[in-house]
Coordinates of C-alpha atoms and ligand atoms in Angstrom, one line a residue:
M1 CA -13.0 29.6 17.8
S2 CA -10.8 27.6 20.2
S3 CA -10.6 30.6 22.6
C4 CA -14.3 29.9 23.6
I5 CA -13.4 26.4 25.0
I6 CA -12.3 26.3 28.6
K7 CA -10.1 23.3 29.4
K8 CA -10.7 21.9 32.8
N9 CA -9.5 19.0 34.9
I10 CA -7.9 15.9 33.4
L11 CA -10.4 13.1 33.1
I12 CA -8.3 10.1 31.9
E13 CA -4.6 9.8 31.3
G14 CA -3.9 6.9 28.8
K15 CA -0.6 5.6 27.4
T16 CA -0.4 8.1 24.6
K17 CA -3.3 10.5 25.1
K18 CA -4.9 12.6 27.8
V19 CA -8.6 13.5 28.0
Y20 CA -9.7 16.8 29.7
N21 CA -13.1 18.0 30.7
T22 CA -14.3 21.3 29.3
D23 CA -16.8 23.8 30.4
N24 CA -19.3 22.0 28.3
P25 CA -20.4 18.7 30.1
F26 CA -20.9 17.0 26.7
E27 CA -17.5 17.8 25.2
V28 CA -13.9 16.8 26.0
I29 CA -10.5 17.8 24.8
I30 CA -8.2 15.0 23.6
H31 CA -4.5 15.8 23.8
H32 CA -2.0 13.7 21.9
T33 CA 1.4 13.3 23.6
D34 CA 4.7 12.1 22.1
N35 CA 4.7 8.8 24.0
I36 CA 4.8 5.6 22.0
T37 CA 4.2 2.2 23.5
A38 CA 3.9 -1.3 22.3
L39 CA 3.6 -4.9 23.6
D40 CA 1.0 -3.8 26.3
G41 CA 3.1 -1.0 27.5
L42 CA 6.2 -3.1 28.0
K43 CA 8.1 -1.2 25.3
K44 CA 7.9 2.6 25.9
S45 CA 9.5 5.6 24.3
F46 CA 9.1 9.1 23.2
I47 CA 9.2 10.5 19.7
Q48 CA 9.4 14.3 19.6
D49 CA 6.3 15.7 17.9
K50 CA 4.7 12.4 17.1
G51 CA 1.6 13.7 18.9
V52 CA 1.4 16.6 16.5
L53 CA 1.4 14.2 13.5
N54 CA -1.1 11.7 15.0
N55 CA -3.4 14.6 15.9
E56 CA -3.4 15.8 12.3
I57 CA -3.6 12.3 10.8
T58 CA -6.5 11.2 13.0
T59 CA -8.3 14.5 12.3
L60 CA -8.1 13.9 8.6
I61 CA -9.4 10.3 8.9
F62 CA -12.2 11.2 11.3
Q63 CA -13.3 14.2 9.1
F64 CA -13.4 11.8 6.2
L65 CA -15.5 9.3 8.2
N66 CA -17.8 12.1 9.4
S67 CA -18.3 13.0 5.7
C68 CA -19.3 9.4 5.0
N69 CA -22.0 9.7 7.7
I70 CA -20.2 7.4 10.2
K71 CA -21.1 8.7 13.7
T72 CA -17.8 9.6 15.5
H73 CA -16.9 11.5 18.6
F74 CA -14.8 14.0 16.6
I75 CA -15.9 17.6 16.4
R76 CA -12.8 19.6 15.4
K77 CA -9.1 20.0 15.8
I78 CA -8.4 22.9 18.1
N79 CA -4.6 23.1 18.0
N80 CA -1.5 21.2 17.1
R81 CA -2.0 18.5 19.7
E82 CA -5.7 18.7 20.6
Q83 CA -9.2 18.0 19.3
L84 CA -12.6 18.8 20.6
C85 CA -14.7 15.6 20.9
H86 CA -18.2 14.6 22.1
K87 CA -17.9 13.1 25.5
V88 CA -18.6 9.3 25.5
D89 CA -18.5 6.4 27.8
M90 CA -15.8 4.2 26.3
I91 CA -16.6 0.5 25.7
P92 CA -13.6 -1.4 27.0
L93 CA -13.1 -3.4 23.8
E94 CA -10.7 -3.1 20.9
F95 CA -12.1 -4.1 17.6
V96 CA -9.5 -5.3 15.1
V97 CA -10.1 -5.7 11.4
R98 CA -7.7 -7.7 9.3
N99 CA -7.6 -7.4 5.5
I100 CA -4.2 -9.1 5.2
V101 CA -2.6 -11.6 7.7
S102 CA 0.0 -10.0 9.9
G103 CA 1.0 -9.5 13.6
S104 CA -0.7 -11.5 16.3
M105 CA -2.9 -13.5 13.9
S106 CA 0.1 -14.7 12.0
Q107 CA 1.8 -15.7 15.2
R108 CA -1.2 -17.2 16.9
L109 CA -2.2 -19.4 13.9
G110 CA 1.2 -20.0 12.4
I111 CA 0.2 -18.4 9.1
K112 CA 2.6 -16.4 6.9
E113 CA 2.3 -12.7 6.9
G114 CA 0.9 -11.1 3.7
I115 CA -1.9 -13.5 2.8
N116 CA -4.9 -11.6 1.5
L117 CA -8.1 -12.2 3.4
Y118 CA -10.9 -11.7 0.9
D119 CA -13.4 -11.7 3.8
P120 CA -12.0 -9.4 6.4
I121 CA -11.5 -11.0 9.8
F122 CA -12.9 -9.2 12.9
E123 CA -11.5 -9.8 16.4
I124 CA -12.3 -8.4 19.8
F125 CA -9.7 -7.7 22.5
Y126 CA -10.8 -7.0 26.1
K127 CA -9.1 -3.8 27.3
N128 CA -7.7 -4.9 30.6
D129 CA -4.1 -4.1 31.4
K130 CA -3.9 -6.6 34.2
L131 CA -5.0 -9.4 31.8
K132 CA -2.8 -7.9 29.0
D133 CA -5.8 -7.2 26.7
P134 CA -6.8 -10.8 25.9
L135 CA -8.5 -11.9 22.7
I136 CA -12.1 -12.7 23.4
N137 CA -15.3 -13.5 21.4
D138 CA -18.8 -12.1 21.3
Y139 CA -20.0 -14.5 24.0
H140 CA -17.3 -13.4 26.4
A141 CA -18.1 -9.7 25.8
V142 CA -21.8 -10.3 26.5
F143 CA -21.1 -12.5 29.5
L144 CA -18.8 -9.8 30.9
K145 CA -21.8 -7.4 30.5
I146 CA -19.8 -5.0 28.4
V147 CA -22.2 -5.1 25.4
S148 CA -25.3 -7.0 24.3
H149 CA -25.4 -9.1 21.2
E150 CA -27.5 -6.5 19.5
E151 CA -24.9 -3.8 20.3
L152 CA -22.2 -6.0 18.9
N153 CA -24.2 -6.4 15.7
T154 CA -24.4 -2.6 15.4
I155 CA -20.6 -2.3 16.1
Y156 CA -19.8 -5.0 13.4
N157 CA -22.0 -3.2 10.9
I158 CA -20.3 0.2 11.6
T159 CA -16.8 -1.5 11.6
S160 CA -17.4 -3.2 8.3
Q161 CA -18.5 0.2 6.7
I162 CA -15.5 1.9 8.2
N163 CA -13.2 -0.7 6.7
I164 CA -14.7 -0.3 3.3
F165 CA -14.5 3.5 3.4
I166 CA -10.9 3.8 4.8
K167 CA -9.5 0.9 2.8
K168 CA -10.4 2.8 -0.4
Y169 CA -9.3 6.1 1.1
F170 CA -5.8 4.8 1.8
F171 CA -5.5 2.8 -1.4
D172 CA -6.1 6.0 -3.4
K173 CA -3.2 7.4 -1.5
N174 CA -1.0 4.4 -2.4
I175 CA -1.3 2.9 1.0
I176 CA -2.5 -0.7 1.7
L177 CA -4.6 -0.9 4.9
V178 CA -3.4 -4.3 6.3
D179 CA -5.2 -4.2 9.6
F180 CA -6.4 -1.7 12.2
K181 CA -7.9 -1.3 15.7
I182 CA -10.8 0.9 16.6
E183 CA -12.7 1.7 19.7
F184 CA -16.3 2.8 20.4
G185 CA -18.1 4.8 23.0
K186 CA -21.7 5.7 23.9
N187 CA -22.8 9.3 23.8
Y188 CA -25.4 10.9 26.0
K189 CA -28.1 9.6 23.8
N190 CA -26.7 6.0 24.3
E191 CA -25.7 5.9 20.6
I192 CA -22.6 3.9 19.7
V193 CA -20.1 6.2 18.1
L194 CA -16.5 5.6 16.8
S195 CA -14.1 7.2 19.3
D196 CA -10.4 7.1 20.2
E197 CA -8.1 7.5 17.2
I198 CA -7.1 6.1 13.8
S199 CA -3.4 6.7 13.1
P200 CA -0.1 4.8 12.3
D201 CA -0.1 3.9 16.0
T202 CA -3.3 1.9 15.5
C203 CA -3.1 0.6 11.9
R204 CA -0.7 -1.4 9.8
F205 CA 0.0 0.4 6.5
W206 CA 2.1 -1.0 3.7
D207 CA 3.3 0.9 0.7
K208 CA 1.2 -0.1 -2.3
R209 CA 4.2 -0.5 -4.6
T210 CA 7.0 -1.7 -2.4
M211 CA 5.0 -3.3 0.4
K212 CA 7.3 -1.4 2.9
K213 CA 5.9 -1.0 6.4
L214 CA 4.7 2.6 7.1
D215 CA 3.5 2.4 10.7
K216 CA 4.2 1.6 14.4
D217 CA 5.4 -1.9 13.5
L218 CA 8.8 -0.3 12.8
F219 CA 8.9 0.7 16.5
R220 CA 7.2 -2.4 17.8
R221 CA 9.6 -4.8 16.0
G222 CA 12.6 -2.5 16.6
F223 CA 13.3 -2.2 12.8
K224 CA 14.0 1.5 12.8
E225 CA 15.4 4.3 14.9
K226 CA 13.0 6.8 16.4
E227 CA 13.9 9.5 13.9
E228 CA 13.1 7.1 11.1
V229 CA 9.7 6.2 12.6
F230 CA 8.9 9.9 12.8
D231 CA 9.8 10.3 9.1
I232 CA 7.5 7.5 8.2
Y233 CA 4.6 9.2 10.1
I234 CA 5.4 12.4 8.1
E235 CA 5.2 10.3 4.9
I236 CA 1.7 9.1 5.8
L237 CA 0.6 12.6 6.6
K238 CA 2.0 13.8 3.2
R239 CA 0.1 11.1 1.4
L240 CA -3.1 11.9 3.2
N241 CA -2.8 15.6 2.3
V242 CA -2.6 14.8 -1.5
S243 CA -6.1 14.7 -2.8
Ligands
TMP301 P1 -2.1 -7.3 16.3 O1 -1.7 -8.0 15.1 O2 -0.9 -7.0 17.2 O3 -3.2 -8.0 17.1 O4 -2.7 -5.9 15.9 C1 -3.7 -5.8 14.9 C2 -3.9 -4.3 14.6 O5 -4.5 -3.6 15.7 C3 -2.6 -3.5 14.3 O6 -2.9 -2.6 13.3 C4 -2.3 -2.8 15.6 C5 -3.6 -2.6 16.2 N1 -3.6 -2.7 17.6 C6 -3.6 -1.5 18.4 O7 -3.6 -0.4 17.9 N2 -3.6 -1.6 19.8 C7 -3.6 -2.8 20.4 O8 -3.6 -2.9 21.6 C8 -3.6 -4.0 19.6 C9 -3.6 -5.4 20.2 C10 -3.6 -3.9 18.2
LIG302 N1 -1.2 -3.0 23.3 C1 -0.1 -2.3 22.7 C2 0.3 -1.2 23.6 O1 0.6 -1.4 24.8 C3 -0.5 -1.7 21.4 C4 0.3 -2.2 20.3 O2 1.2 -3.0 20.4 O3 0.0 -1.7 19.3 O4 0.5 0.0 23.2

């Protein structure tokens, strides 16, 4: 099947992924590299074959979300490191959902990590490297002409559904979904669709029994050697593959 797709010029090179045009103007190839970054790119490294794991993990999650009727950019995995996706115009916002207090929320508000948020908290970060991706609110996003209030409403609705679906999906695999970041794009019909990736790079996962961290925080906070971070990503993939 993959032999029919012709990979063309590179369209965007991000910190951990590359996007290529294809011979179909409505489809792109997303390539997962082994780069790992944190703290707005300040901390950079390379973990051999992490891209292979993230490609597989994000594939499983997007396939699951597609099966839940969430509109996503994902079409299919085409090889170890690459997926075929619908081409979208990315909205330069990161939507963070928090189910448990951790990370920047804990630091910013001086609240202990681990407190359960019975009502999930939604945050928006403006994707702008120069400004170091600041936290903004709806009014800023509308003022910046990135989205309308109506579009934000749609995004919050989809985001809330995604949280409900994947929280349960992970919980059934003995993983607590502490928080995560997602991004959206607009397809050629101007519909808002979930894009980018969902992986241990973009989520906080804690083990249901031990509350041990199972994600990029181990790298971000320098808790583990690279090899151990790789092993944790393998552990996540193993759990997702158990139905
Ligand atoms: P934070 O606590 O650092 O704000 O992160 C919240 C969640 O969003 C966490 O799961 C990591 C994810 N995230 C990213 O994937 N990329 C980012 O640039 C940021 C700020 C957060
Ligand atoms: N903004 C961070 C980065 O540069 C993401 C993170 O810490 O998760 O990759």
